[in-house]
Each structure stands twice: as structure tokens, then as C-alpha cells.
XYZ file of C-alpha atoms in Angstrom:
404
model
C 32.328 21.492 -6.692
C 31.200 18.456 -8.458
C 31.465 16.089 -5.219
C 29.487 18.978 -3.774
C 26.743 18.803 -6.651
C 27.043 15.328 -6.714
C 25.834 15.288 -2.913
C 23.246 17.091 -2.973
C 21.451 14.963 -5.785
C 21.951 11.554 -3.548
C 20.478 13.433 -1.234
C 17.838 14.709 -3.051
C 16.285 11.537 -5.000
C 17.265 9.117 -1.715
C 14.417 11.546 0.391
C 12.210 12.516 -1.973
C 11.674 8.198 -3.285
C 11.932 6.994 0.000
C 8.415 9.418 1.091
C 7.214 8.422 -2.679
C 7.739 4.721 -2.183
C 6.429 4.748 1.310
C 3.249 7.269 -0.545
C 2.905 3.991 -3.505
C 2.997 1.209 -0.697
C -0.037 3.471 0.948
C -1.755 3.103 -2.706
C -1.398 -0.808 -3.162
C -3.591 -1.617 -0.675
C -6.919 -1.540 0.233
C -9.235 2.326 0.593
C -12.377 2.041 3.000
C -15.181 3.843 0.677
C -17.204 6.961 1.962
C -20.448 4.853 3.547
C -17.882 2.931 5.215
C -19.144 -0.582 3.166
C -16.573 -1.373 1.441
C -12.966 -1.404 0.673
C -11.405 -1.223 -2.946
C -8.232 -0.834 -3.948
C -7.410 1.832 -6.292
C -6.543 0.220 -10.182
C -5.494 3.049 -12.589
C -1.892 3.397 -12.477
C -2.000 4.720 -15.857
C -3.285 7.992 -13.572
C -0.734 7.627 -11.227
C 1.659 8.227 -14.053
C -0.529 11.334 -15.711
C -0.492 13.236 -12.120
C 2.809 12.334 -11.869
C 3.919 13.542 -15.281
C 1.874 16.391 -14.693
C 3.290 17.586 -11.506
C 6.692 17.047 -12.619
C 6.607 19.146 -15.914
C 5.285 21.888 -13.949
C 8.418 21.665 -11.422
C 10.903 21.352 -14.514
C 8.951 25.152 -15.849
C 9.025 26.862 -13.082
C 12.554 25.951 -12.084
C 14.468 26.703 -15.840
C 12.207 30.131 -15.640
C 13.342 31.102 -12.040
C 17.090 30.121 -13.752
C 15.912 32.010 -16.771
C 18.904 34.913 -17.632
C 17.853 38.429 -18.768
C 17.100 38.064 -22.265
C 16.495 34.640 -23.108
C 13.508 34.608 -25.601
C 11.044 31.603 -24.556
C 12.450 28.998 -27.274
C 16.044 29.675 -25.538
C 14.841 28.829 -21.860
C 12.811 25.524 -23.416
C 16.468 24.500 -25.064
C 14.989 24.677 -28.146
C 17.139 26.816 -31.481
C 15.927 30.310 -31.285
C 15.272 30.520 -35.407
C 14.946 34.231 -34.987
C 18.895 35.073 -34.679
C 20.570 32.982 -36.871
C 24.310 33.828 -37.165
C 26.779 33.355 -40.079
C 26.631 29.953 -39.881
C 22.996 29.156 -39.320
C 23.230 28.609 -36.244
C 20.242 30.658 -33.660
C 22.885 32.948 -31.896
C 22.887 32.270 -27.631
C 20.393 29.372 -28.689
C 19.950 27.470 -25.776
C 21.232 24.167 -27.714
C 24.209 24.930 -29.496
C 26.849 22.504 -30.682
C 27.088 19.024 -29.286
C 29.525 18.651 -26.395
C 30.564 16.594 -23.613
C 28.538 16.987 -20.977
C 30.470 15.206 -17.949
C 29.069 12.115 -18.618
C 32.234 10.583 -20.595
C 30.794 10.753 -23.431
C 32.390 12.180 -26.426
C 30.896 14.812 -28.952
C 29.291 13.436 -31.964
C 29.619 14.269 -35.343
C 29.651 17.697 -37.480
C 26.142 16.084 -39.070
C 24.547 17.455 -36.062
C 25.893 21.201 -36.460
C 22.601 22.622 -39.286
C 22.128 25.396 -40.443
C 18.291 24.725 -40.498
C 17.536 25.443 -37.182
C 14.436 24.213 -38.087
C 14.989 20.579 -38.382
C 17.612 21.145 -34.937
C 13.848 21.100 -32.880
C 12.340 18.603 -34.569
C 15.109 16.099 -33.796
C 15.396 17.147 -30.791
C 11.354 17.291 -29.563
C 11.230 13.561 -31.492
C 13.906 12.200 -28.765
C 12.127 13.946 -26.162
C 8.732 11.867 -27.360
C 10.834 8.756 -27.984
C 11.836 8.819 -24.378
C 7.955 9.488 -23.606
C 6.858 6.644 -25.124
C 9.728 4.798 -23.679
C 8.381 5.544 -20.086
C 4.780 4.950 -20.885
C 4.899 1.649 -22.768
C 7.315 0.471 -19.788
C 5.423 0.860 -16.413
C 2.434 -1.553 -17.636
C 4.909 -4.209 -17.378
C 6.801 -3.777 -14.387
C 3.762 -3.833 -13.063
C 1.966 -6.922 -14.372
C 5.618 -8.877 -13.745
C 4.316 -8.541 -10.149
C 1.343 -10.516 -11.193
C 3.506 -13.950 -11.823
C 6.333 -13.485 -10.275
C 7.551 -13.072 -6.158
C 8.737 -9.837 -4.834
C 12.220 -10.637 -4.382
C 12.590 -12.376 -8.260
C 10.664 -8.345 -9.568
C 13.405 -6.958 -6.654
C 16.317 -8.648 -7.831
C 15.403 -8.118 -11.548
C 15.435 -4.288 -10.915
C 19.077 -4.900 -9.068
C 20.253 -5.646 -12.459
C 18.855 -2.764 -14.352
C 22.366 -1.292 -14.627
C 23.448 -4.032 -17.613
C 20.789 -3.574 -19.990
C 21.530 0.766 -19.160
C 24.835 -0.464 -20.126
C 24.140 -2.298 -23.412
C 21.383 -0.343 -24.581
C 24.114 2.550 -24.768
C 26.198 0.700 -26.390
C 24.021 -1.115 -28.834
C 21.754 1.545 -29.610
C 24.605 4.476 -29.421
C 28.270 2.615 -29.960
C 29.144 4.374 -26.909
C 32.187 3.119 -25.013
C 32.653 3.480 -21.571
C 36.012 3.994 -19.509
C 36.933 0.062 -18.083
C 36.862 0.235 -14.789
C 32.967 1.725 -15.147
C 32.205 -2.392 -16.715
C 33.863 -3.421 -13.037
C 31.979 -1.052 -11.010
C 28.589 -1.748 -12.525
C 29.833 -5.703 -12.684
C 30.527 -5.414 -8.717
C 27.140 -3.811 -8.043
C 24.649 -5.599 -9.696
C 26.403 -8.811 -8.167
C 26.569 -7.458 -4.195
C 22.431 -6.606 -4.469
C 21.908 -9.760 -6.123
C 23.547 -11.158 -3.388
C 22.154 -9.550 -0.822
C 18.580 -9.611 -2.027
C 18.992 -13.264 -3.568
C 20.255 -14.837 0.416
C 17.880 -11.780 2.172
C 14.344 -13.600 3.651
C 11.949 -11.771 1.794
C 8.059 -13.599 1.429
C 5.956 -13.451 -1.701
C 4.607 -10.300 -2.725
C 0.758 -10.799 -0.701
C -0.830 -9.135 -4.082
C 0.420 -12.197 -6.122
C -2.650 -13.893 -7.901
C -1.072 -17.249 -9.103
C -2.401 -18.668 -12.518
C -2.185 -22.028 -12.082
C -5.383 -22.844 -9.383
C -2.742 -23.845 -6.401
C -2.898 -21.910 -3.851
C -0.709 -19.698 -4.785
C 2.378 -21.750 -6.221
C 3.863 -20.840 -8.609
C 4.526 -22.639 -12.282
C 7.223 -22.739 -14.219
C 5.062 -21.362 -17.007
C 3.502 -18.361 -14.605
C 7.090 -17.070 -13.799
C 8.461 -17.890 -17.608
C 5.498 -14.622 -17.955
C 6.425 -12.351 -15.514
C 9.991 -12.316 -15.933
C 9.372 -12.312 -19.500
C 7.202 -9.059 -18.619
C 10.524 -7.855 -16.548
C 13.167 -8.370 -19.328
C 10.486 -6.087 -21.242
C 10.823 -3.656 -19.015
C 14.153 -3.257 -18.228
C 14.969 -3.620 -21.415
C 12.747 -0.418 -22.210
C 14.400 1.419 -19.127
C 17.978 0.785 -20.222
C 16.472 2.006 -24.080
C 14.917 5.312 -22.080
C 18.305 6.141 -20.549
C 20.823 5.511 -23.163
C 18.339 7.776 -25.425
C 18.054 10.071 -21.972
C 22.456 10.151 -22.331
C 22.331 10.996 -26.056
C 20.419 13.655 -25.695
C 22.737 14.941 -23.410
C 25.627 14.026 -26.459
C 24.598 15.098 -28.872
C 22.130 18.818 -28.068
C 23.379 21.534 -25.104
C 20.642 21.134 -22.922
C 19.549 21.073 -19.215
C 17.817 18.211 -16.956
C 15.100 20.422 -16.077
C 14.716 21.178 -19.960
C 14.814 17.003 -20.853
C 12.341 17.078 -17.578
C 9.932 19.408 -19.129
C 9.489 17.793 -22.568
C 9.814 14.096 -21.545
C 7.198 15.174 -18.618
C 5.456 17.140 -20.984
C 5.112 13.974 -23.993
C 4.513 11.700 -21.797
C 1.355 13.658 -19.574
C -0.565 14.149 -23.567
C 1.014 10.475 -24.076
C -1.052 8.885 -20.984
C -4.371 11.428 -21.110
C -4.784 10.408 -23.984
C -4.720 6.880 -23.092
C -6.708 7.706 -20.556
C -9.824 9.299 -22.362
C -10.273 6.842 -25.120
C -12.681 3.681 -24.482
C -9.941 1.520 -25.725
C -10.850 -2.404 -25.330
C -9.142 -4.912 -23.338
C -5.344 -5.246 -23.924
C -3.050 -7.036 -21.103
C -0.900 -5.337 -19.342
C -1.312 -2.476 -21.348
C -5.151 -1.387 -21.036
C -6.358 -3.909 -18.163
C -9.463 -1.529 -17.958
C -12.923 -2.972 -18.821
C -13.997 -2.457 -22.522
C -15.981 0.464 -22.928
C -15.022 2.485 -20.066
C -12.552 4.484 -19.582
C -9.097 4.622 -17.060
C -9.936 8.662 -16.337
C -13.889 7.436 -15.973
C -12.528 5.352 -13.120
C -10.374 6.864 -11.464
C -11.704 9.741 -11.162
C -15.502 7.967 -9.420
C -12.748 6.140 -7.112
C -12.059 9.545 -5.995
C -16.029 10.338 -5.609
C -16.300 7.391 -3.325
C -13.064 6.774 -1.356
C -11.867 10.759 -0.944
C -8.958 9.438 1.822
C -6.648 8.116 -1.787
C -6.592 12.377 -2.204
C -3.110 12.087 0.143
C -1.212 9.669 -0.760
C -2.455 10.709 -4.515
C -0.781 14.303 -3.517
C 2.333 13.059 -2.107
C 3.331 10.425 -4.404
C 3.038 12.229 -7.050
C 4.230 15.764 -5.711
C 7.438 13.428 -4.152
C 7.690 11.907 -7.970
C 8.017 15.615 -9.334
C 10.286 16.822 -7.010
C 12.881 13.587 -6.868
C 13.162 14.079 -11.086
C 14.676 17.044 -10.925
C 17.548 15.585 -8.451
C 17.002 12.822 -11.056
C 17.755 14.655 -14.378
C 19.882 16.830 -12.211
C 22.071 13.866 -11.878
C 21.868 12.680 -15.313
C 23.171 15.858 -16.994
C 26.194 15.994 -15.394
C 26.658 12.784 -14.146
C 24.866 10.218 -16.634
C 22.746 6.893 -16.565
C 24.889 4.771 -15.249
C 25.553 7.259 -11.840
C 22.064 7.894 -11.961
C 20.890 3.766 -12.151
C 23.776 3.073 -8.837
C 22.609 5.509 -6.459
C 18.419 4.649 -7.494
C 19.827 0.884 -7.079
C 22.017 2.153 -3.950
C 19.703 4.208 -2.115
C 17.118 0.327 -2.200
C 20.369 -1.140 0.029
C 20.576 1.693 2.269
C 16.917 1.492 2.706
C 16.838 -1.691 3.832
C 20.678 -1.412 5.959
C 19.045 1.810 7.218
C 15.740 -0.253 8.752
C 18.124 -2.983 10.552
C 19.789 0.083 12.366
C 16.309 1.460 13.320
C 14.538 -1.787 13.767
C 17.152 -3.973 14.726
C 16.370 -6.714 11.573
C 18.964 -9.334 11.340
C 20.643 -9.521 8.168
C 22.413 -12.938 6.897
C 26.351 -13.736 5.758
C 25.789 -13.687 2.367
C 23.562 -10.071 2.901
C 26.651 -8.646 4.227
C 29.035 -10.149 2.062
C 26.662 -8.685 -0.939
C 26.544 -5.029 1.095
C 29.948 -5.497 1.019
C 30.670 -5.841 -2.601
C 28.392 -2.881 -3.144
C 30.763 -0.380 -1.123
C 33.604 -1.902 -2.969
C 31.976 -1.258 -6.118
C 31.129 2.243 -5.188
C 34.459 3.041 -3.495
C 36.307 1.697 -6.609
C 34.085 4.933 -8.653
C 35.198 6.952 -6.010
C 38.444 6.121 -6.262
C 39.297 6.417 -9.913
C 36.899 9.786 -9.936
C 39.563 11.443 -7.256
C 42.535 10.189 -9.461
C 41.538 11.600 -12.481
C 40.699 14.995 -10.516
C 44.309 14.876 -8.725
C 45.454 14.402 -12.229
C 44.138 17.751 -13.476
C 44.876 19.343 -11.094
C 49.033 18.335 -11.651
C 48.379 19.339 -15.054
C 46.493 23.066 -14.356
C 49.386 23.749 -12.103
C 52.034 22.773 -14.863
C 50.585 25.195 -17.554
C 50.351 27.793 -14.882
C 53.675 27.880 -13.875
C 54.269 27.982 -17.801
C 52.567 30.918 -18.287
C 53.998 32.676 -15.139
C 57.450 31.751 -16.684
C 56.240 33.712 -19.861
């Protein structure tokens, strides 16, 4: 059953985010104005995030309402403590998230300090965790967009390919979480393989790059240093987000879709507030002109460039559906497995393009692909070995019961 669930998550993430990437690429090129006199680029990333997080919250809410069990209260359905039905130990009876538990991610249960009798404070701490994730996600995106203005696209992809490393580092630093030894080997192999695949490729610099040194697009050491700094900030915040999500699953009995609903609800609130405030020009975080709001600019662009509506809707819808599979993966398999899936998706997409469009790969790229597949094989072999060992133990227990 776990293999079937994992396969479904992989197919869902791959298919939805392939369509999402197509929409994202379309949104990065100019759109013809309604009068045909000009072509302009849609430059409102915060509005994009608001659309996607809003639809994601709606999708998650619809999912958990459809799966709602008879007799569940609204608070239970949304993954909160039900303060109306306390039991003798002070914890809500039949709550949606009771005592801490291991959730299949390999995380041990946390201390009993979180089994508090005051459910009101449990709800507060859980919602604060969700809000923390929303702040991380809202903060990370602008740095990723800004990095592309200072470094080439291959450098950006190369940095993103190493996302497994900050995820593991943040898990260890922030929450003192330990992983099985083979996990470190798998992370190292996948990161090395994707780095080799990207590094030995023949990618050209991003056409959207705006050189800051006036040398016709050549990148100075100072310019690259700024871009790498933005990229490192983006990766560090992403790592903090994933590790915090793992911590929520370890401490509270919530589903992936419940987490998806609350985080996207907070993200929508945050980005909406920022979009309607006439903030001054802030590098990276608020690049819009002073005195204007991003929401005004986005709505005016949609009015004068109606062709942006379809890719914008595709971007938000596929992102929302893709997040259902992402949070399902997070809940049952952990952030390391999720990041492995999202990174290898990029690799498989490139390999598919080789078959479909007859592209050629360098020997170094084939070697890198082999290292990635070897790392995935190690993970599959260890999991298969663990499953077999558990079955042997279960068979022995059944035999003992029959003898009794």
C-alpha cells in the first residue's frame, strides 16, 4: 500500500508541476496588449503567489471536507483540538491532532511536554507553526526571482539541485532530528548526480538576465556574488520551511491536506496584505515603484493584456492540485523524500526531452544520471529490506499466537 501511495504521489507531482512549469514559462515572456500596440511582461510575482495560495487553500478545504468523517466537528476536520469535549486527561476527546506520534517519516515522537491539558494553547502553538511556514514561503520566493537577475540559469538550477542539503541541515540544526545513515548517503549521491548532470550540460545563460556591470551581459565576480547570496538565502529559507513542516507532523496528528489548508490560508492573507499596502521600494522584497500597490499593477495588466488570464489560471490551478500530492508526500514520507521527488522530476523531464526531441547528452551528464539512479536504488533497496524484516517479525508473532 505504501509503494502504491508513493507511486501515486510521484505521478501526481510530476504531471501537475510539468504543466505548472509550462505555465510559469509562458508567464515569463511578454504579452500582447489588447490594442496590439505593445508587448509587456507580467511583473507581479506576489500576485502570482496570492492566486496560487488562494486556490491551494480552496483545494485543500474541499479535499478535507469530502473526506470528513461522520460526527466530526469543524475544528476536528481542520486539524485543531476540539476544546468542547475534554477527557479525563484534559485532551479533547476524538481530536484531530492528539498526542505526538511518528508519522512514517522516520521521526521519533517528541517529549510529553506537548501533551498539554490546555487545548487552547495547543491550537495556538500549532497555528503559530503554520504561520511560521507561511512567512518562510512568502519570504523565500522573492529571493529566488531576484537571484536570476545576477546569475545564469544553469547556476540557479545547480544551486536548487542541492536543496536536499539545506533541508537536512535545517532538520538537524533547528530540531535536532537524526536520520538513518543511508539517508545521508542517498542525499549525497542524488545531489552529486544532479550537480554533475547540470554542470556537464550545455545550458545557455538566461535570456532574462540583466547585467549590472554594463559589459554586454558578462557577469562580474561582484554580480555573481550578489546572485549566489540571494540563492543561498532562498535555499536556507526553503530548508527551514521543510524542516518546520516535518516538525509539525512529528508533534501533531495532522494530515497533509490540513497543513496545506492552513499554510496557504496564511500565505494568502500575508501576500494580500502586502499587495494592497503602498509600500516604498524595497530591493528584492518589494520591487514595485513607490506609491503604487502590486495589486493595482497586476489588475491593470490583466485589463490591458487579457491573454495573461489563461496561463495565470493554469499556473494557479496546477500549482494547487500539485500541492495536494506534495503534502500527501510530506505527511507519509517526509521532506527528504519530497525534495528527492521534486529534484528528480527535473532530471526525468530533461531525460524525456532527450528521447522526444533527440537531444544529445554529454558523457558527464550520463554519468550524473547514473549516480542519481544509483542513489534512488539505495533508498529503494533499504526500504524493501526494512519491509521484508517487518514481515518476518509479523509472521513470527502470528506463529506464536497460533501456538498459544
